[in-house]
Coordinates of C-alpha atoms in Angstrom, one line a residue:
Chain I
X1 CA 100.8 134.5 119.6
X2 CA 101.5 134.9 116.2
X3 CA 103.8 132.0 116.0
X4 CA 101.1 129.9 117.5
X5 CA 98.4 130.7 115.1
X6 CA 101.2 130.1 112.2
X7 CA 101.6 126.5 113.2
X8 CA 101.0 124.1 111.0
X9 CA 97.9 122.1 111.9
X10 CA 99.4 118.3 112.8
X11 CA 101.5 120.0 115.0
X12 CA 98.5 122.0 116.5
X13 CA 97.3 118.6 117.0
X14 CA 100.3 117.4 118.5
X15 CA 99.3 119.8 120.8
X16 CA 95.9 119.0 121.8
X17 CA 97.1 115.4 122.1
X18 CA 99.7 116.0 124.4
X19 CA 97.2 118.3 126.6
X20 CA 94.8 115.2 126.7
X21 CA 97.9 113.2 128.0
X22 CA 97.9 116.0 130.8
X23 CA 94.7 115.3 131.8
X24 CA 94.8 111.8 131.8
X25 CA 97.7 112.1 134.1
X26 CA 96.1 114.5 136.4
X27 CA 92.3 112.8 136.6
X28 CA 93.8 109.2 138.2
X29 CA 90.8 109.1 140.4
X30 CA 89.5 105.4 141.6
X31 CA 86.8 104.7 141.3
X32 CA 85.4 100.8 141.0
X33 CA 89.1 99.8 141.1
X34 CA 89.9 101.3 137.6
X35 CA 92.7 103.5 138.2
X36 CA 93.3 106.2 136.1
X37 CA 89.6 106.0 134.9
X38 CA 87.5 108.9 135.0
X39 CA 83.6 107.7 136.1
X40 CA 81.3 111.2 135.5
X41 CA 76.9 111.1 135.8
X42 CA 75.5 112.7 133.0
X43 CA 72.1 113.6 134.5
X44 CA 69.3 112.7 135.5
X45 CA 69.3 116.2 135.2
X46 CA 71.1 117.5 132.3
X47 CA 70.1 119.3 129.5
X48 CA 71.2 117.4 127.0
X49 CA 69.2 114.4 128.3
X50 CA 66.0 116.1 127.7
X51 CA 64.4 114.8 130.6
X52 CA 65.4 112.4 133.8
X53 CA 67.9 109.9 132.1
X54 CA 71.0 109.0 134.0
X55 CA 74.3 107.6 132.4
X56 CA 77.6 106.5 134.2
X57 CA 80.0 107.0 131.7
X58 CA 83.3 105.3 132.0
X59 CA 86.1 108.0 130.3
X60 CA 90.0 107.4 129.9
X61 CA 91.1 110.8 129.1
X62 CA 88.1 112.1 127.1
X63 CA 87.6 109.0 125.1
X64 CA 84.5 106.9 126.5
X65 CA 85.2 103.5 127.6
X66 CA 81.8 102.4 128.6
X67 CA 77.9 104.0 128.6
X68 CA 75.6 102.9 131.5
X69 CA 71.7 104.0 131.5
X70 CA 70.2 104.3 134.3
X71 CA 66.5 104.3 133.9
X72 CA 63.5 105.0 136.1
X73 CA 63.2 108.0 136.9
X74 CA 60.0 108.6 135.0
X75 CA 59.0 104.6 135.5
X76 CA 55.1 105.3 136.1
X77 CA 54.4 101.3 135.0
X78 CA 52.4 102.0 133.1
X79 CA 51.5 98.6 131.9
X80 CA 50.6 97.7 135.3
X81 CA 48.0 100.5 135.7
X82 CA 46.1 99.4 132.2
X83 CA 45.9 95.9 133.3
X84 CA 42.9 97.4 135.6
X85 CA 41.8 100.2 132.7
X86 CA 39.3 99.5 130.5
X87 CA 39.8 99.3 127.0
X88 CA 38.7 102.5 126.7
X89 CA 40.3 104.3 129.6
X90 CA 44.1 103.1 128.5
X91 CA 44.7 104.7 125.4
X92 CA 44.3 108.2 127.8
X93 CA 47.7 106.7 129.7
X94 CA 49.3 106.1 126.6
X95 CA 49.6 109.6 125.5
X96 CA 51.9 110.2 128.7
X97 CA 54.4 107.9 127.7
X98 CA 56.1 109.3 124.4
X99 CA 54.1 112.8 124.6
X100 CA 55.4 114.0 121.5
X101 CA 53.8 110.9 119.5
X102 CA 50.8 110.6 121.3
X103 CA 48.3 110.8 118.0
X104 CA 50.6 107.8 117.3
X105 CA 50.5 106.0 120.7
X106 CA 46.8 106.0 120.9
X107 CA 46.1 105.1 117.3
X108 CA 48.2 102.1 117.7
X109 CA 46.0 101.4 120.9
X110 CA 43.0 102.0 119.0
X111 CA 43.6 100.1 116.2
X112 CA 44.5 97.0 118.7
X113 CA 41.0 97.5 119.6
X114 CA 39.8 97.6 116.7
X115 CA 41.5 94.3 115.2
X116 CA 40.4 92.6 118.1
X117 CA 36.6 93.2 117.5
X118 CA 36.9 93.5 114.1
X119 CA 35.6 97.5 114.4
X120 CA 35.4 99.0 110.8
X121 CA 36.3 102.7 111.0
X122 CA 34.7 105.0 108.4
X123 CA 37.2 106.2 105.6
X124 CA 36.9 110.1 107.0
X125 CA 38.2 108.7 110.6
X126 CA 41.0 107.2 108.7
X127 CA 41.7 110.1 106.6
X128 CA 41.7 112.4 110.0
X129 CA 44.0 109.6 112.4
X130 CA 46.5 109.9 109.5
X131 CA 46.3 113.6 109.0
X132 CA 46.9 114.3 113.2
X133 CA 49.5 111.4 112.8
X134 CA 51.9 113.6 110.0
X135 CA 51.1 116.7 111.4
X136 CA 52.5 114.9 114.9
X137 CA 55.4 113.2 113.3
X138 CA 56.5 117.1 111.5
X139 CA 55.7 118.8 115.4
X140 CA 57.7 115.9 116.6
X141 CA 60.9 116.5 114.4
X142 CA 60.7 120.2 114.9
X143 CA 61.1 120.0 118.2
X144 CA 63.9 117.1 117.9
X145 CA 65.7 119.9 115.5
X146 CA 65.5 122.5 117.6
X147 CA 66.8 120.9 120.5
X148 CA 69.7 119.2 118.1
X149 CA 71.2 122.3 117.2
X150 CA 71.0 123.4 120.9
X151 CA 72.7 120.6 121.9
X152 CA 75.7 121.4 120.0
X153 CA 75.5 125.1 120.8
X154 CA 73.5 126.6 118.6
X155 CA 70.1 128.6 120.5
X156 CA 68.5 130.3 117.8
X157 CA 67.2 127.6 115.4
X158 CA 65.3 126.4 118.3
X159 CA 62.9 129.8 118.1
X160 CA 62.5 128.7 114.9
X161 CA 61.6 125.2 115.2
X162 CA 59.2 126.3 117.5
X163 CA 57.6 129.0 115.1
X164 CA 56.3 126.4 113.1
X165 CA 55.4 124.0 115.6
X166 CA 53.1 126.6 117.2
X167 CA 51.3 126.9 114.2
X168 CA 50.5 122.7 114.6
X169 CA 50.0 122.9 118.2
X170 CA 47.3 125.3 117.5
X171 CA 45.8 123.1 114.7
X172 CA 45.6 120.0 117.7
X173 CA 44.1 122.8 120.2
X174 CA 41.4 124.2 118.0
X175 CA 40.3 120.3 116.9
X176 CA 41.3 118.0 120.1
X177 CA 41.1 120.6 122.9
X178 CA 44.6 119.9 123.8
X179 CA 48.2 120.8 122.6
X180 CA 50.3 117.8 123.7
X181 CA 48.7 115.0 125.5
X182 CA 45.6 114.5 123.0
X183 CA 43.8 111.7 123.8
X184 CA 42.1 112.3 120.5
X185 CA 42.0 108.6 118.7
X186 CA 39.2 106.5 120.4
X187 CA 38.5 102.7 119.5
X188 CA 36.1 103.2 116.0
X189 CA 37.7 106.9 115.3
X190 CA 38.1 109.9 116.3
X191 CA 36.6 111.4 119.4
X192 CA 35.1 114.9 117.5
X193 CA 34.9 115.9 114.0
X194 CA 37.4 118.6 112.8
X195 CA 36.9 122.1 113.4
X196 CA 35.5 123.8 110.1
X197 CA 38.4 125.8 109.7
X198 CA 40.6 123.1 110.2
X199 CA 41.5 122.8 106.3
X200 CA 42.1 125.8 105.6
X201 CA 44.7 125.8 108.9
X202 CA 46.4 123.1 107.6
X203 CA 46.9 124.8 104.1
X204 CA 48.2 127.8 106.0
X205 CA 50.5 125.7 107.6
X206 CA 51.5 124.3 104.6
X207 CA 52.6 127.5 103.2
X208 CA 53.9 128.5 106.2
X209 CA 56.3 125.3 106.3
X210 CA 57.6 124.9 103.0
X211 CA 58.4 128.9 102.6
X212 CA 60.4 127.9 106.1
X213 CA 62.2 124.7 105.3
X214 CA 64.7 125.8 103.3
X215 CA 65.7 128.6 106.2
X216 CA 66.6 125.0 108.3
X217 CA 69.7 123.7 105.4
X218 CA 70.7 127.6 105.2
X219 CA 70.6 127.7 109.4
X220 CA 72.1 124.5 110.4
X221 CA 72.3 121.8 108.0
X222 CA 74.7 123.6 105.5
X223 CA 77.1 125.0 109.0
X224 CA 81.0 123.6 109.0
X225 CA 80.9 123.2 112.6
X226 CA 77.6 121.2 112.3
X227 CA 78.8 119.2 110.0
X228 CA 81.9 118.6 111.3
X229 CA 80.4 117.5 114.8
X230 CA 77.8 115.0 113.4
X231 CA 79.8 113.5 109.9
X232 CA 81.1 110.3 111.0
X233 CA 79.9 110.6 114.3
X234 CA 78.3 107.6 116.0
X235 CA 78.4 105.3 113.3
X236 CA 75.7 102.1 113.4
X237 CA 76.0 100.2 110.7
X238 CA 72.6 98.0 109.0
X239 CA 73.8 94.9 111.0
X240 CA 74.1 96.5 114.3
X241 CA 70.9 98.2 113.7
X242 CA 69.6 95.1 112.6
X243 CA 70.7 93.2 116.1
X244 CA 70.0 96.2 118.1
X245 CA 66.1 96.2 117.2
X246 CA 66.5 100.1 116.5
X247 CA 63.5 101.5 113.9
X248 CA 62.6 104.6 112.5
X249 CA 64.7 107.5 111.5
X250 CA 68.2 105.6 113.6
X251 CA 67.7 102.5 112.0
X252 CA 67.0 103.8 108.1
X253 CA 69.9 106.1 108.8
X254 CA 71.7 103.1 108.5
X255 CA 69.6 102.1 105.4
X256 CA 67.0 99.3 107.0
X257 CA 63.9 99.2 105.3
X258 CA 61.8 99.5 108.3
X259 CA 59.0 102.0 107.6
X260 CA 56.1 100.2 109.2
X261 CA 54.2 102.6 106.6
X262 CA 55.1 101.2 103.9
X263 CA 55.9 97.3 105.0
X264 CA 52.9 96.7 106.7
X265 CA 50.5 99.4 105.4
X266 CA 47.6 100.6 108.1
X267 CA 45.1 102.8 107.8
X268 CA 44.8 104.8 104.3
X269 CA 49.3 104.4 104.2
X270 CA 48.8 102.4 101.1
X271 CA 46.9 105.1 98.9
X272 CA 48.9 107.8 99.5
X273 CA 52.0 108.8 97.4
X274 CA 55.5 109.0 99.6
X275 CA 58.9 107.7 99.8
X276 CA 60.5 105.9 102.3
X277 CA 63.7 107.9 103.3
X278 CA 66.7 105.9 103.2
X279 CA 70.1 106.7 104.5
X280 CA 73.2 104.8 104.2
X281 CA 75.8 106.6 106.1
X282 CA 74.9 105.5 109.4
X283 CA 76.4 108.4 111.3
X284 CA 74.8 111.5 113.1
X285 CA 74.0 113.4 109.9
X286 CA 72.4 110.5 108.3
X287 CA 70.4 110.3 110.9
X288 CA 70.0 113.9 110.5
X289 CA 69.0 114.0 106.8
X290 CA 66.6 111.7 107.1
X291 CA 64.4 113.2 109.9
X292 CA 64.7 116.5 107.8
X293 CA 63.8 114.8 104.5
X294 CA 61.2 113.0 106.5
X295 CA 59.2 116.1 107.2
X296 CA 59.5 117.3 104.1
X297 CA 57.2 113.6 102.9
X298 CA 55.1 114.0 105.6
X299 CA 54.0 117.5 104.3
X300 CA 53.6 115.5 100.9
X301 CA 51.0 113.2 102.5
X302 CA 49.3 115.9 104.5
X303 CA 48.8 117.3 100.8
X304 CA 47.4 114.6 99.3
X305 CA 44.8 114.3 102.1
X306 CA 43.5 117.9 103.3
X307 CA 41.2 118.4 100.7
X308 CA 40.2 115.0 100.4
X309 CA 38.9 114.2 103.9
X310 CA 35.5 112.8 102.7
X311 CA 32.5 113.4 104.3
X312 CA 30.6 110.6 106.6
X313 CA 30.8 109.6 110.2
X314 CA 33.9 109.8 112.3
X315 CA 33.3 107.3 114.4
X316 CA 32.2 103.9 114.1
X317 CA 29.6 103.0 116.5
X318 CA 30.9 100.4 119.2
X319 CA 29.4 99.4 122.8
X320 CA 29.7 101.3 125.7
X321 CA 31.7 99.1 127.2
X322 CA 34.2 97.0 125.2
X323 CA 35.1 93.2 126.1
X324 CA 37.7 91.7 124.1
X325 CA 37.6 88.0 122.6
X326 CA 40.3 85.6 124.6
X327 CA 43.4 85.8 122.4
X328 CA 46.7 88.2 121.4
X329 CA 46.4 91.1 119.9
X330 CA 49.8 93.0 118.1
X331 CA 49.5 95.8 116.4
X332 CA 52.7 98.6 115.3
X333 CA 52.3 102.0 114.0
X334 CA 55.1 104.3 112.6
X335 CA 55.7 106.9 115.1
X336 CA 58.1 110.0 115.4
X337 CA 60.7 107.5 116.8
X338 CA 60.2 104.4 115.3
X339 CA 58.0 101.1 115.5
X340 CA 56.0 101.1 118.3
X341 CA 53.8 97.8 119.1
X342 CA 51.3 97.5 121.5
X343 CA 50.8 93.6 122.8
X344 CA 47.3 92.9 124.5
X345 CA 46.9 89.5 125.7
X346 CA 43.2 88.9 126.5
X347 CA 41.0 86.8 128.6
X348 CA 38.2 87.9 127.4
X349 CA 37.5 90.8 130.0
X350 CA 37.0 94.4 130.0
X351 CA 40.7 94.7 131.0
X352 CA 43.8 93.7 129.3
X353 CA 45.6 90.8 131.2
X354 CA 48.4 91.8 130.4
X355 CA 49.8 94.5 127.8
X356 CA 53.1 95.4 126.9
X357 CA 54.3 98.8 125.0
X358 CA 57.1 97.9 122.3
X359 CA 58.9 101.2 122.9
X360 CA 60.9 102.5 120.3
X361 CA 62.7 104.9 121.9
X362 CA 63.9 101.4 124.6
X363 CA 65.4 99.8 121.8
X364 CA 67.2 102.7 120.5
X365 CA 69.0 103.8 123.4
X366 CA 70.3 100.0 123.7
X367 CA 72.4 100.9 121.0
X368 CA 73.6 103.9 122.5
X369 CA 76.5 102.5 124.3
X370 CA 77.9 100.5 121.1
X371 CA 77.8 104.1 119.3
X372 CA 79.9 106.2 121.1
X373 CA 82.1 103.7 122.8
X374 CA 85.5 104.8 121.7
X375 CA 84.8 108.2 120.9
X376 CA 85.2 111.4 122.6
X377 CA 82.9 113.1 125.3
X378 CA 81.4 115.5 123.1
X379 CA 80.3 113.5 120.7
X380 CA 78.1 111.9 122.6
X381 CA 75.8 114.9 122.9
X382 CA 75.4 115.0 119.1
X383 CA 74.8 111.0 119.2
X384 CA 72.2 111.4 121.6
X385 CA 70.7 114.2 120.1
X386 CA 69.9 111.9 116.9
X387 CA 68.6 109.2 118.8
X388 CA 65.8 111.4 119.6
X389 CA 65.5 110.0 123.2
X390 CA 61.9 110.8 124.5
X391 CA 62.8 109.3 128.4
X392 CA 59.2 108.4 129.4
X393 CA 59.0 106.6 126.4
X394 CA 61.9 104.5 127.4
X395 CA 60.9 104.1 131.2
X396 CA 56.9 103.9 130.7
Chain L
X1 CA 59.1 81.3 104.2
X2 CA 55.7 79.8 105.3
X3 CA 54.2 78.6 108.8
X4 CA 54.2 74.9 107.7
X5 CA 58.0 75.6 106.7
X6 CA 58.6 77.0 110.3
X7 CA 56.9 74.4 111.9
X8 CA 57.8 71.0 110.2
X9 CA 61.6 72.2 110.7
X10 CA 60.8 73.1 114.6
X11 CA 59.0 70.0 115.0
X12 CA 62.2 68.1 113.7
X13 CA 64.4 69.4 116.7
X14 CA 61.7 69.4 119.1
X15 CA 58.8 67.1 118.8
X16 CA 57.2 68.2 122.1
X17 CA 56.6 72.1 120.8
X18 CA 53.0 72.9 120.1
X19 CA 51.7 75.5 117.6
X20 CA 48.7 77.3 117.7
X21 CA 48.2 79.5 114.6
X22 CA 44.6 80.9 115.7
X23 CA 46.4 84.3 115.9
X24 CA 48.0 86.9 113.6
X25 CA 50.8 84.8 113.6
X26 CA 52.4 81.3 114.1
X27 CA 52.9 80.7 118.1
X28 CA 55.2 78.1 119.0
X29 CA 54.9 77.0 122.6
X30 CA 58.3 75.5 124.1
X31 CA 59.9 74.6 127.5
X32 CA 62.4 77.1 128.8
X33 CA 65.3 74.8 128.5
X34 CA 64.4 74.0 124.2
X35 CA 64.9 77.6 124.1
X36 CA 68.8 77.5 123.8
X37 CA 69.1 75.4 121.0
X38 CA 66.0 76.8 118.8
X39 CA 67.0 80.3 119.4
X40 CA 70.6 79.5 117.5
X41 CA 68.6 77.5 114.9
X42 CA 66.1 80.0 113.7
X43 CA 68.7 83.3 113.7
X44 CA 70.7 81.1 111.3
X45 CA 70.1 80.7 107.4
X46 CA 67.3 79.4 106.4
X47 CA 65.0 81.1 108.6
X48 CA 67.0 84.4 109.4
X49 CA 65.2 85.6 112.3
X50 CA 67.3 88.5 113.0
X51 CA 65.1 91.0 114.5
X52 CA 63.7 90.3 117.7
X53 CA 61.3 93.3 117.9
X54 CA 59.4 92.3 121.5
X55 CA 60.9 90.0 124.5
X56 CA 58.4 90.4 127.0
X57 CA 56.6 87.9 130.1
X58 CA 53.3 87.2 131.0
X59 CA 52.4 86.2 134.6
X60 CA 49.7 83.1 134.6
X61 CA 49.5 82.7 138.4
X62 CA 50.7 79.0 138.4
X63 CA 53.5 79.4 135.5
X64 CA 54.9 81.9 133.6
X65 CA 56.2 82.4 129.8
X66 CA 58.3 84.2 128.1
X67 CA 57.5 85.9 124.8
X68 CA 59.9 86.4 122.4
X69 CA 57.9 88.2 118.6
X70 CA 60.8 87.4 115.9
X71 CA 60.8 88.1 112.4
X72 CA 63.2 88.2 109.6
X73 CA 64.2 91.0 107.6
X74 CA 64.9 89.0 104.2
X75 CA 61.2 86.7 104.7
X76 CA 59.1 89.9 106.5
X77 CA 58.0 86.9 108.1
X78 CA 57.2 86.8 111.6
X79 CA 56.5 84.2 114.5
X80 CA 55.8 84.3 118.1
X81 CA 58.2 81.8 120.7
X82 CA 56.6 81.3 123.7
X83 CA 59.1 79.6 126.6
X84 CA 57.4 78.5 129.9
X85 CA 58.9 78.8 132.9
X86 CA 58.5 78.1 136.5
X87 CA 57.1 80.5 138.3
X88 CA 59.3 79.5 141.8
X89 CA 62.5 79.1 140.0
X90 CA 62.0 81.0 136.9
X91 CA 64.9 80.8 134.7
X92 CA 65.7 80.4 131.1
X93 CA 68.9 80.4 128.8
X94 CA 70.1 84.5 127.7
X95 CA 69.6 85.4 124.1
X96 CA 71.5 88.6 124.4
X97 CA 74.0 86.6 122.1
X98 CA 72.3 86.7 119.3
X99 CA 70.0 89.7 119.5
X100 CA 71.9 92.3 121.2
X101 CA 68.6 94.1 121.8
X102 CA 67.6 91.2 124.1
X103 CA 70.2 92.8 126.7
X104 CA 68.1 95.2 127.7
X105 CA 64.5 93.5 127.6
X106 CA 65.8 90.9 129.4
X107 CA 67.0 93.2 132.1
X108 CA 63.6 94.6 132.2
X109 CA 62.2 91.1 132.3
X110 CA 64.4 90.4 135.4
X111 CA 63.6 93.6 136.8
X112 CA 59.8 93.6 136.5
X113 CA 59.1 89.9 137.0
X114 CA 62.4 88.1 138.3
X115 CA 63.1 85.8 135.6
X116 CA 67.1 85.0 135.4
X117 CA 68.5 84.8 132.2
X118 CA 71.8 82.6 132.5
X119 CA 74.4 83.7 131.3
X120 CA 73.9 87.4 130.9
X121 CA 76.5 90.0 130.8
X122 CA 74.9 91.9 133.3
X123 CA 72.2 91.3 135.0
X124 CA 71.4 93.8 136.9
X125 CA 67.5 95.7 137.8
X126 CA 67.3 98.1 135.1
X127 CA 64.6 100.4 136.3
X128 CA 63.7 99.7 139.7
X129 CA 66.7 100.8 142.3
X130 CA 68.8 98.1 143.7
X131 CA 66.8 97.5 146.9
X132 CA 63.4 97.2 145.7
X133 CA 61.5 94.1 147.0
X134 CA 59.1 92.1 144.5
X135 CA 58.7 92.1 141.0
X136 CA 55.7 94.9 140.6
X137 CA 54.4 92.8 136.9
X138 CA 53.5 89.9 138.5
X139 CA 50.0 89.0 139.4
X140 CA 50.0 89.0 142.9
X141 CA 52.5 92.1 143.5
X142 CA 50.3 94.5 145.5
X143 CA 52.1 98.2 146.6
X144 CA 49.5 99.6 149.3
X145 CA 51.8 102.9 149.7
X146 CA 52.5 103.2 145.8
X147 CA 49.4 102.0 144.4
X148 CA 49.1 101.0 140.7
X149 CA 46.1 99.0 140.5
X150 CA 43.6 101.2 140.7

C-alpha cells in the first residue's frame, strides 16, 4: 500500500488509463451497430437533470461521443393553450413554464401588451416589476448554486442557498400571495401594491445577503475539488455561443455582450447604476463567476431602488377586456437564464393568433452536446449544472 | 446598418421580396426557395447577421411562413425573414449550417407543424414521441382526448 501511495503521479495515471482500457474492453455491448460503444439514459429521472430531461449519451470508455435530448416530458404546449387565452388570462400560464423566472416571464408578457396598446405604466409599477424581477433573478441563482455544488457532491451549501432564498420567498408571499408561481405582473402594472413592510424586508434581506455572500467563495468557490471539476470544463467559446443563440450568464461566460438590460434598456434598467458581468473563460467556472458576481449587481440595483419606490398608482388603468391592434408584437426581458422573447402575432382579437415563447433555457441546451462532446462522463454533470437547465422552460 | 441598406441590397438578389416596415422592425417577405441563397448572403460581411435569436412558424390556414428574427451582434441591428411555404408540401432549405441554433428550432418546427427542412442532420420529432399523428400548432389540429384549446 505504501508503495502505491509513493508512486509518482504520471505513473498513477498510467494507471487509471490502463483501467479505462479495461473497461472499454469489457463494456463491448451493441447497441445501434456501434460495437464497443457504450449507449447509457441519463434520466428522465435523474437528479442531476433537475426535472424530466432525457439524454442518450453515446460513451467510448468514459469519454462522450455524442449527447441526445430527449424532450417532452413536461411539453404542456403551451403556446397552443394561449392562442384561446385572453390577453389577460396568458401571462397566468407563463409563470409555469420557467417557474423560477416567472416575475420575469410575465413581465415580458405584460410589457408585450403593453407596447401593443401603447399602455403607460406609472413609474412606481416600474420601480416594483424591476424590484420583484432582481429579487427573482438572486432567488433564482441561489437555488442554481445550491443545486451546483450538489451536483458535484457537495450537500451542505444547498441549506444555505436555501437560507437566503426563504428570506425572498417570504418577501413574494407577504406581497403576491404566492411563493413560486406569482402571477403578479398584469398588463398596466402590478396586480396589488406592496405590503407596508415590504421595505423594510427587503433591507433585512439585504443585510442578511451581503453578511452571507462571502460564506459562498469560503464554502465552494475557493474548494480544490470544485475548482478542479469546473476549470476548463465545458469550454464554449464567443463564436459558438454566438451560433448557438445561448444568452445570459452561458453566453457572457464566454464574454458576449448580451445583457438585454443593458442593450435594449426596458423598464427603469437605464437609470440604475450596474455592470454587465463579463466572463472570458468560457468554461464551467466562468459560467460560475458570473452568476455569483451577478447576484452580487443585482443586490446593487435592489439598493438603489427600495427606498425610492415613489408613490402614485400601480397600475395603469386599461379595459376590461383587452383587444390587440392587427400586427407583431416582440418583446425580450433579461431573465435568470437568459433572453427570453415573447412573439404575439395579432389579428386584432382578444386572443393571440399565434404566440411563440423564445426560451432561453431551448437555446442553451442546443449547445450542450458541442460542450461535452469529447470529455469524460463526469463532467457532464458540472456542464449541465452551469447551463442552469429549468426543463419546462425548454419543453413549454 | 440601416433598413434602406438591408433592403436595397435584398432587393438586388431578389426583386420579388416585399418589405413591410409598419412593425418594430424591417420584415422581409420571401418565397421558401429565395431562402437558400439570402440566408448565406445576410450571415456574411456586410450585414453579419449572426444570431438568429427566434425560428418559429405561423399557421395561416391556406399557407404557412416561416419566421426567422436575425440580428447582428457588430450592427445590434435586427430584421425579421419571413419564408412562405405550402401548406400541402411544406418544405424549405435547412439553415442549421449557418446558425447552429437553427438545429433545434427547426426540429421543433418539424415536430409541431411538419415543415421539412432539406437537408438537415437530423430530422427527427423533438418533443412529441415518434408515433404521434398531426402536428398539434396547426390551425385545424383538434385532440378531443388531450384537449388544448380550451
Amino acid at each position: 500500500m505504501i508503495k502505491k501511495a509513493n508512486r509518482k503521479p504520471e505513473e498513477r495515471n498510467q494507471h487509471m488509463y490502463s483501467e479505462t482500457e479495461i473497461l472499454k474492453d469489457t463494456t463491448t455491448i451493441t447497441a445501434n451497430g456501434t460495437e464497443g460503444k457504450l449507449v447509457i439514459n441519463v434520466g428522465p429521472q435523474h437528479p442531476a437533470t433537475h426535472g424530466v430531461l432525457h439524454l442518450v449519451i453515446t460513451l467510448n470508455g468514459e469519454t462522450i461521443e455524442k449527447v441526445e435530448p430527449h424532450l417532452g416530458y413536461i411539453h404542456r404546449s403551451i403556446e397552443k393553450m394561449c392562442e384561446s387565452l385572453s390577453y389577460r388570462q396568458f401571462i397566468y400560464v407563463t409563470s409555469r413554464m420557467d417557474y423560477l423566472s416567472a416575475h420575469m416571464n410575465n413581465h415580458a408578457c405584460s410589457m408585450t401588451v403593453e407596447k401593443a396598446l401603447q399602455i403607460e405604466v406609472p413609474t412606481r409599477a416600474q420601480y416594483i416589476r424591476v424590484l420583484m424581477s432582481e429579487l427573482t433573478r438572486i432567488a433564482s441563482h441561489e437555488l442554481w448554486w445550491g443545486a451546483l455544488a450538489m451536483d458535484l457532491g457537495a450537500f451542505t451549501p444547498f441549506f444555505y442557498a436555501f437560507r437566503e432564498r426563504e428570506t425572498i420567498n417570504d418577501i413574494m408571499e407577504q406581497t403576491c400571495g404566492a411563493r413560486l408561481t406569482m402571477n403578479y405582473m398584469v398588463p398596466g402594472g402590478v396586480m396589488a401594491d406592496i405590503h407596508p413592510s415590504f421595505q423594510q424586508k427587503v433591507k433585512d434581506f439585504i443585510k442578511l445577503f451581503k453578511s452571507n455572500i462571502d460564506e459562498y467563495d469560503e464554502l465552494v468557490t475557493g474548494n480544490v475539488i470544485f475548482q478542479a471539476r469546473m476549470k476548463g470544463v465545458g469550454y464554449l467559446s464567443k463564436e459558438d455561443a454566438i451560433s448557438y443563440g445561448c444568452t445570459g450568464p452561458v453566453a457572457r461566460g464566454s464574454g458576449l455582450n448580451c445583457d438585454i438590460r443593458k442593450i435594449y434598456p426596458y423598464e427603469i434598467y437605464n437609470q440604475v447604476q450596474f455592470n454587465e458581468i463579463l466572463e472570458t473563460a468560457g468554461d464551467c467556472f466562468a459560467r460560475y463567476s458570473v452568476r455569483i458576481r451577478e447576484m452580487k449587481e443585482s443586490i446593487k440595483i435592489i439598493e438603489q431602488l427600495v427606498d425610492n419606490i415613489p408613490e402614485g398608482e400601480f397600475q395603469a388603468k386599461t379595459k376590461a377586456v383587452l383587444k390587440l391592434p392587427k400586427g407583431e408584437f416582440y418583446t425580450r426581458v433579461e431573465t435568470a437564464r437568459g433572453e427570453l422573447g415573447v412573439y404575439i402575432v395579432s389579428e386584432g382579437g382578444t386572443t393571440p393568433y399565434r404566440i411563440k415563447f423564445r426560451s432561453p433555457g431551448f437555446s442553451n441546451l442546443s449547445a450542450l452536446e458541442h460542450m461535452v462532446k469529447g470529455s469524460k462522463l463526469g463532467d457532464l454533470m458540472a456542464t449541465m449544472g452551469t447551463l442552469d437547465l429549468v426543463i419546462p422552460d425548454i419543453d413549454r | 446598418m440601416t433598413n434602406e441598406e438591408v433592403k436595397e441590397f435584398v432587393s438586388g438578389i431578389h426583386p420579388s421580396a416585399s418589405f413591410d416596415e409598419t412593425g418594430e422592425w424591417l420584415n422581409i417577405n420571401i418565397e421558401a426557395l429565395e431562402w437558400k441563397r439570402l440566408s448565406r448572403v445576410l450571415r456574411n460581411p456586410p450585414f453579419n447577421f449572426d444570431y438568429l435569436f427566434c425560428l418559429t412558424c405561423i399557421d395561416w390556414k391556406t399557407f404557412m411562413t416561416v419566421v426567422y428574427h436575425m440580428s447582428s451582434t457588430i450592427h445590434r441591428h435586427t430584421i425579421v425573414i419571413k419564408a412562405k411555404v405550402d401548406r400541402e408540401d411544406p418544405k424549405i432549405e435547412t439553415a442549421s449550417d449557418i446558425w447552429r441554433t437553427a438545429e433545434f428550432h427547426e426540429r421543433e418546427v418539424y415536430d409541431l407543424f411538419g415543415v421539412r427542412f432539406v437537408n438537415h442532420p437530423d430530422l427527427r420529432r423533438l418533443i412529441l414521441t415518434d408515433d404521434f399523428e398531426g402536428y398539434p400548432l396547426r390551425k385545424d389540429f383538434d385532440d378531443p382526448i388531450n384537449m388544448i384549446k380550451l
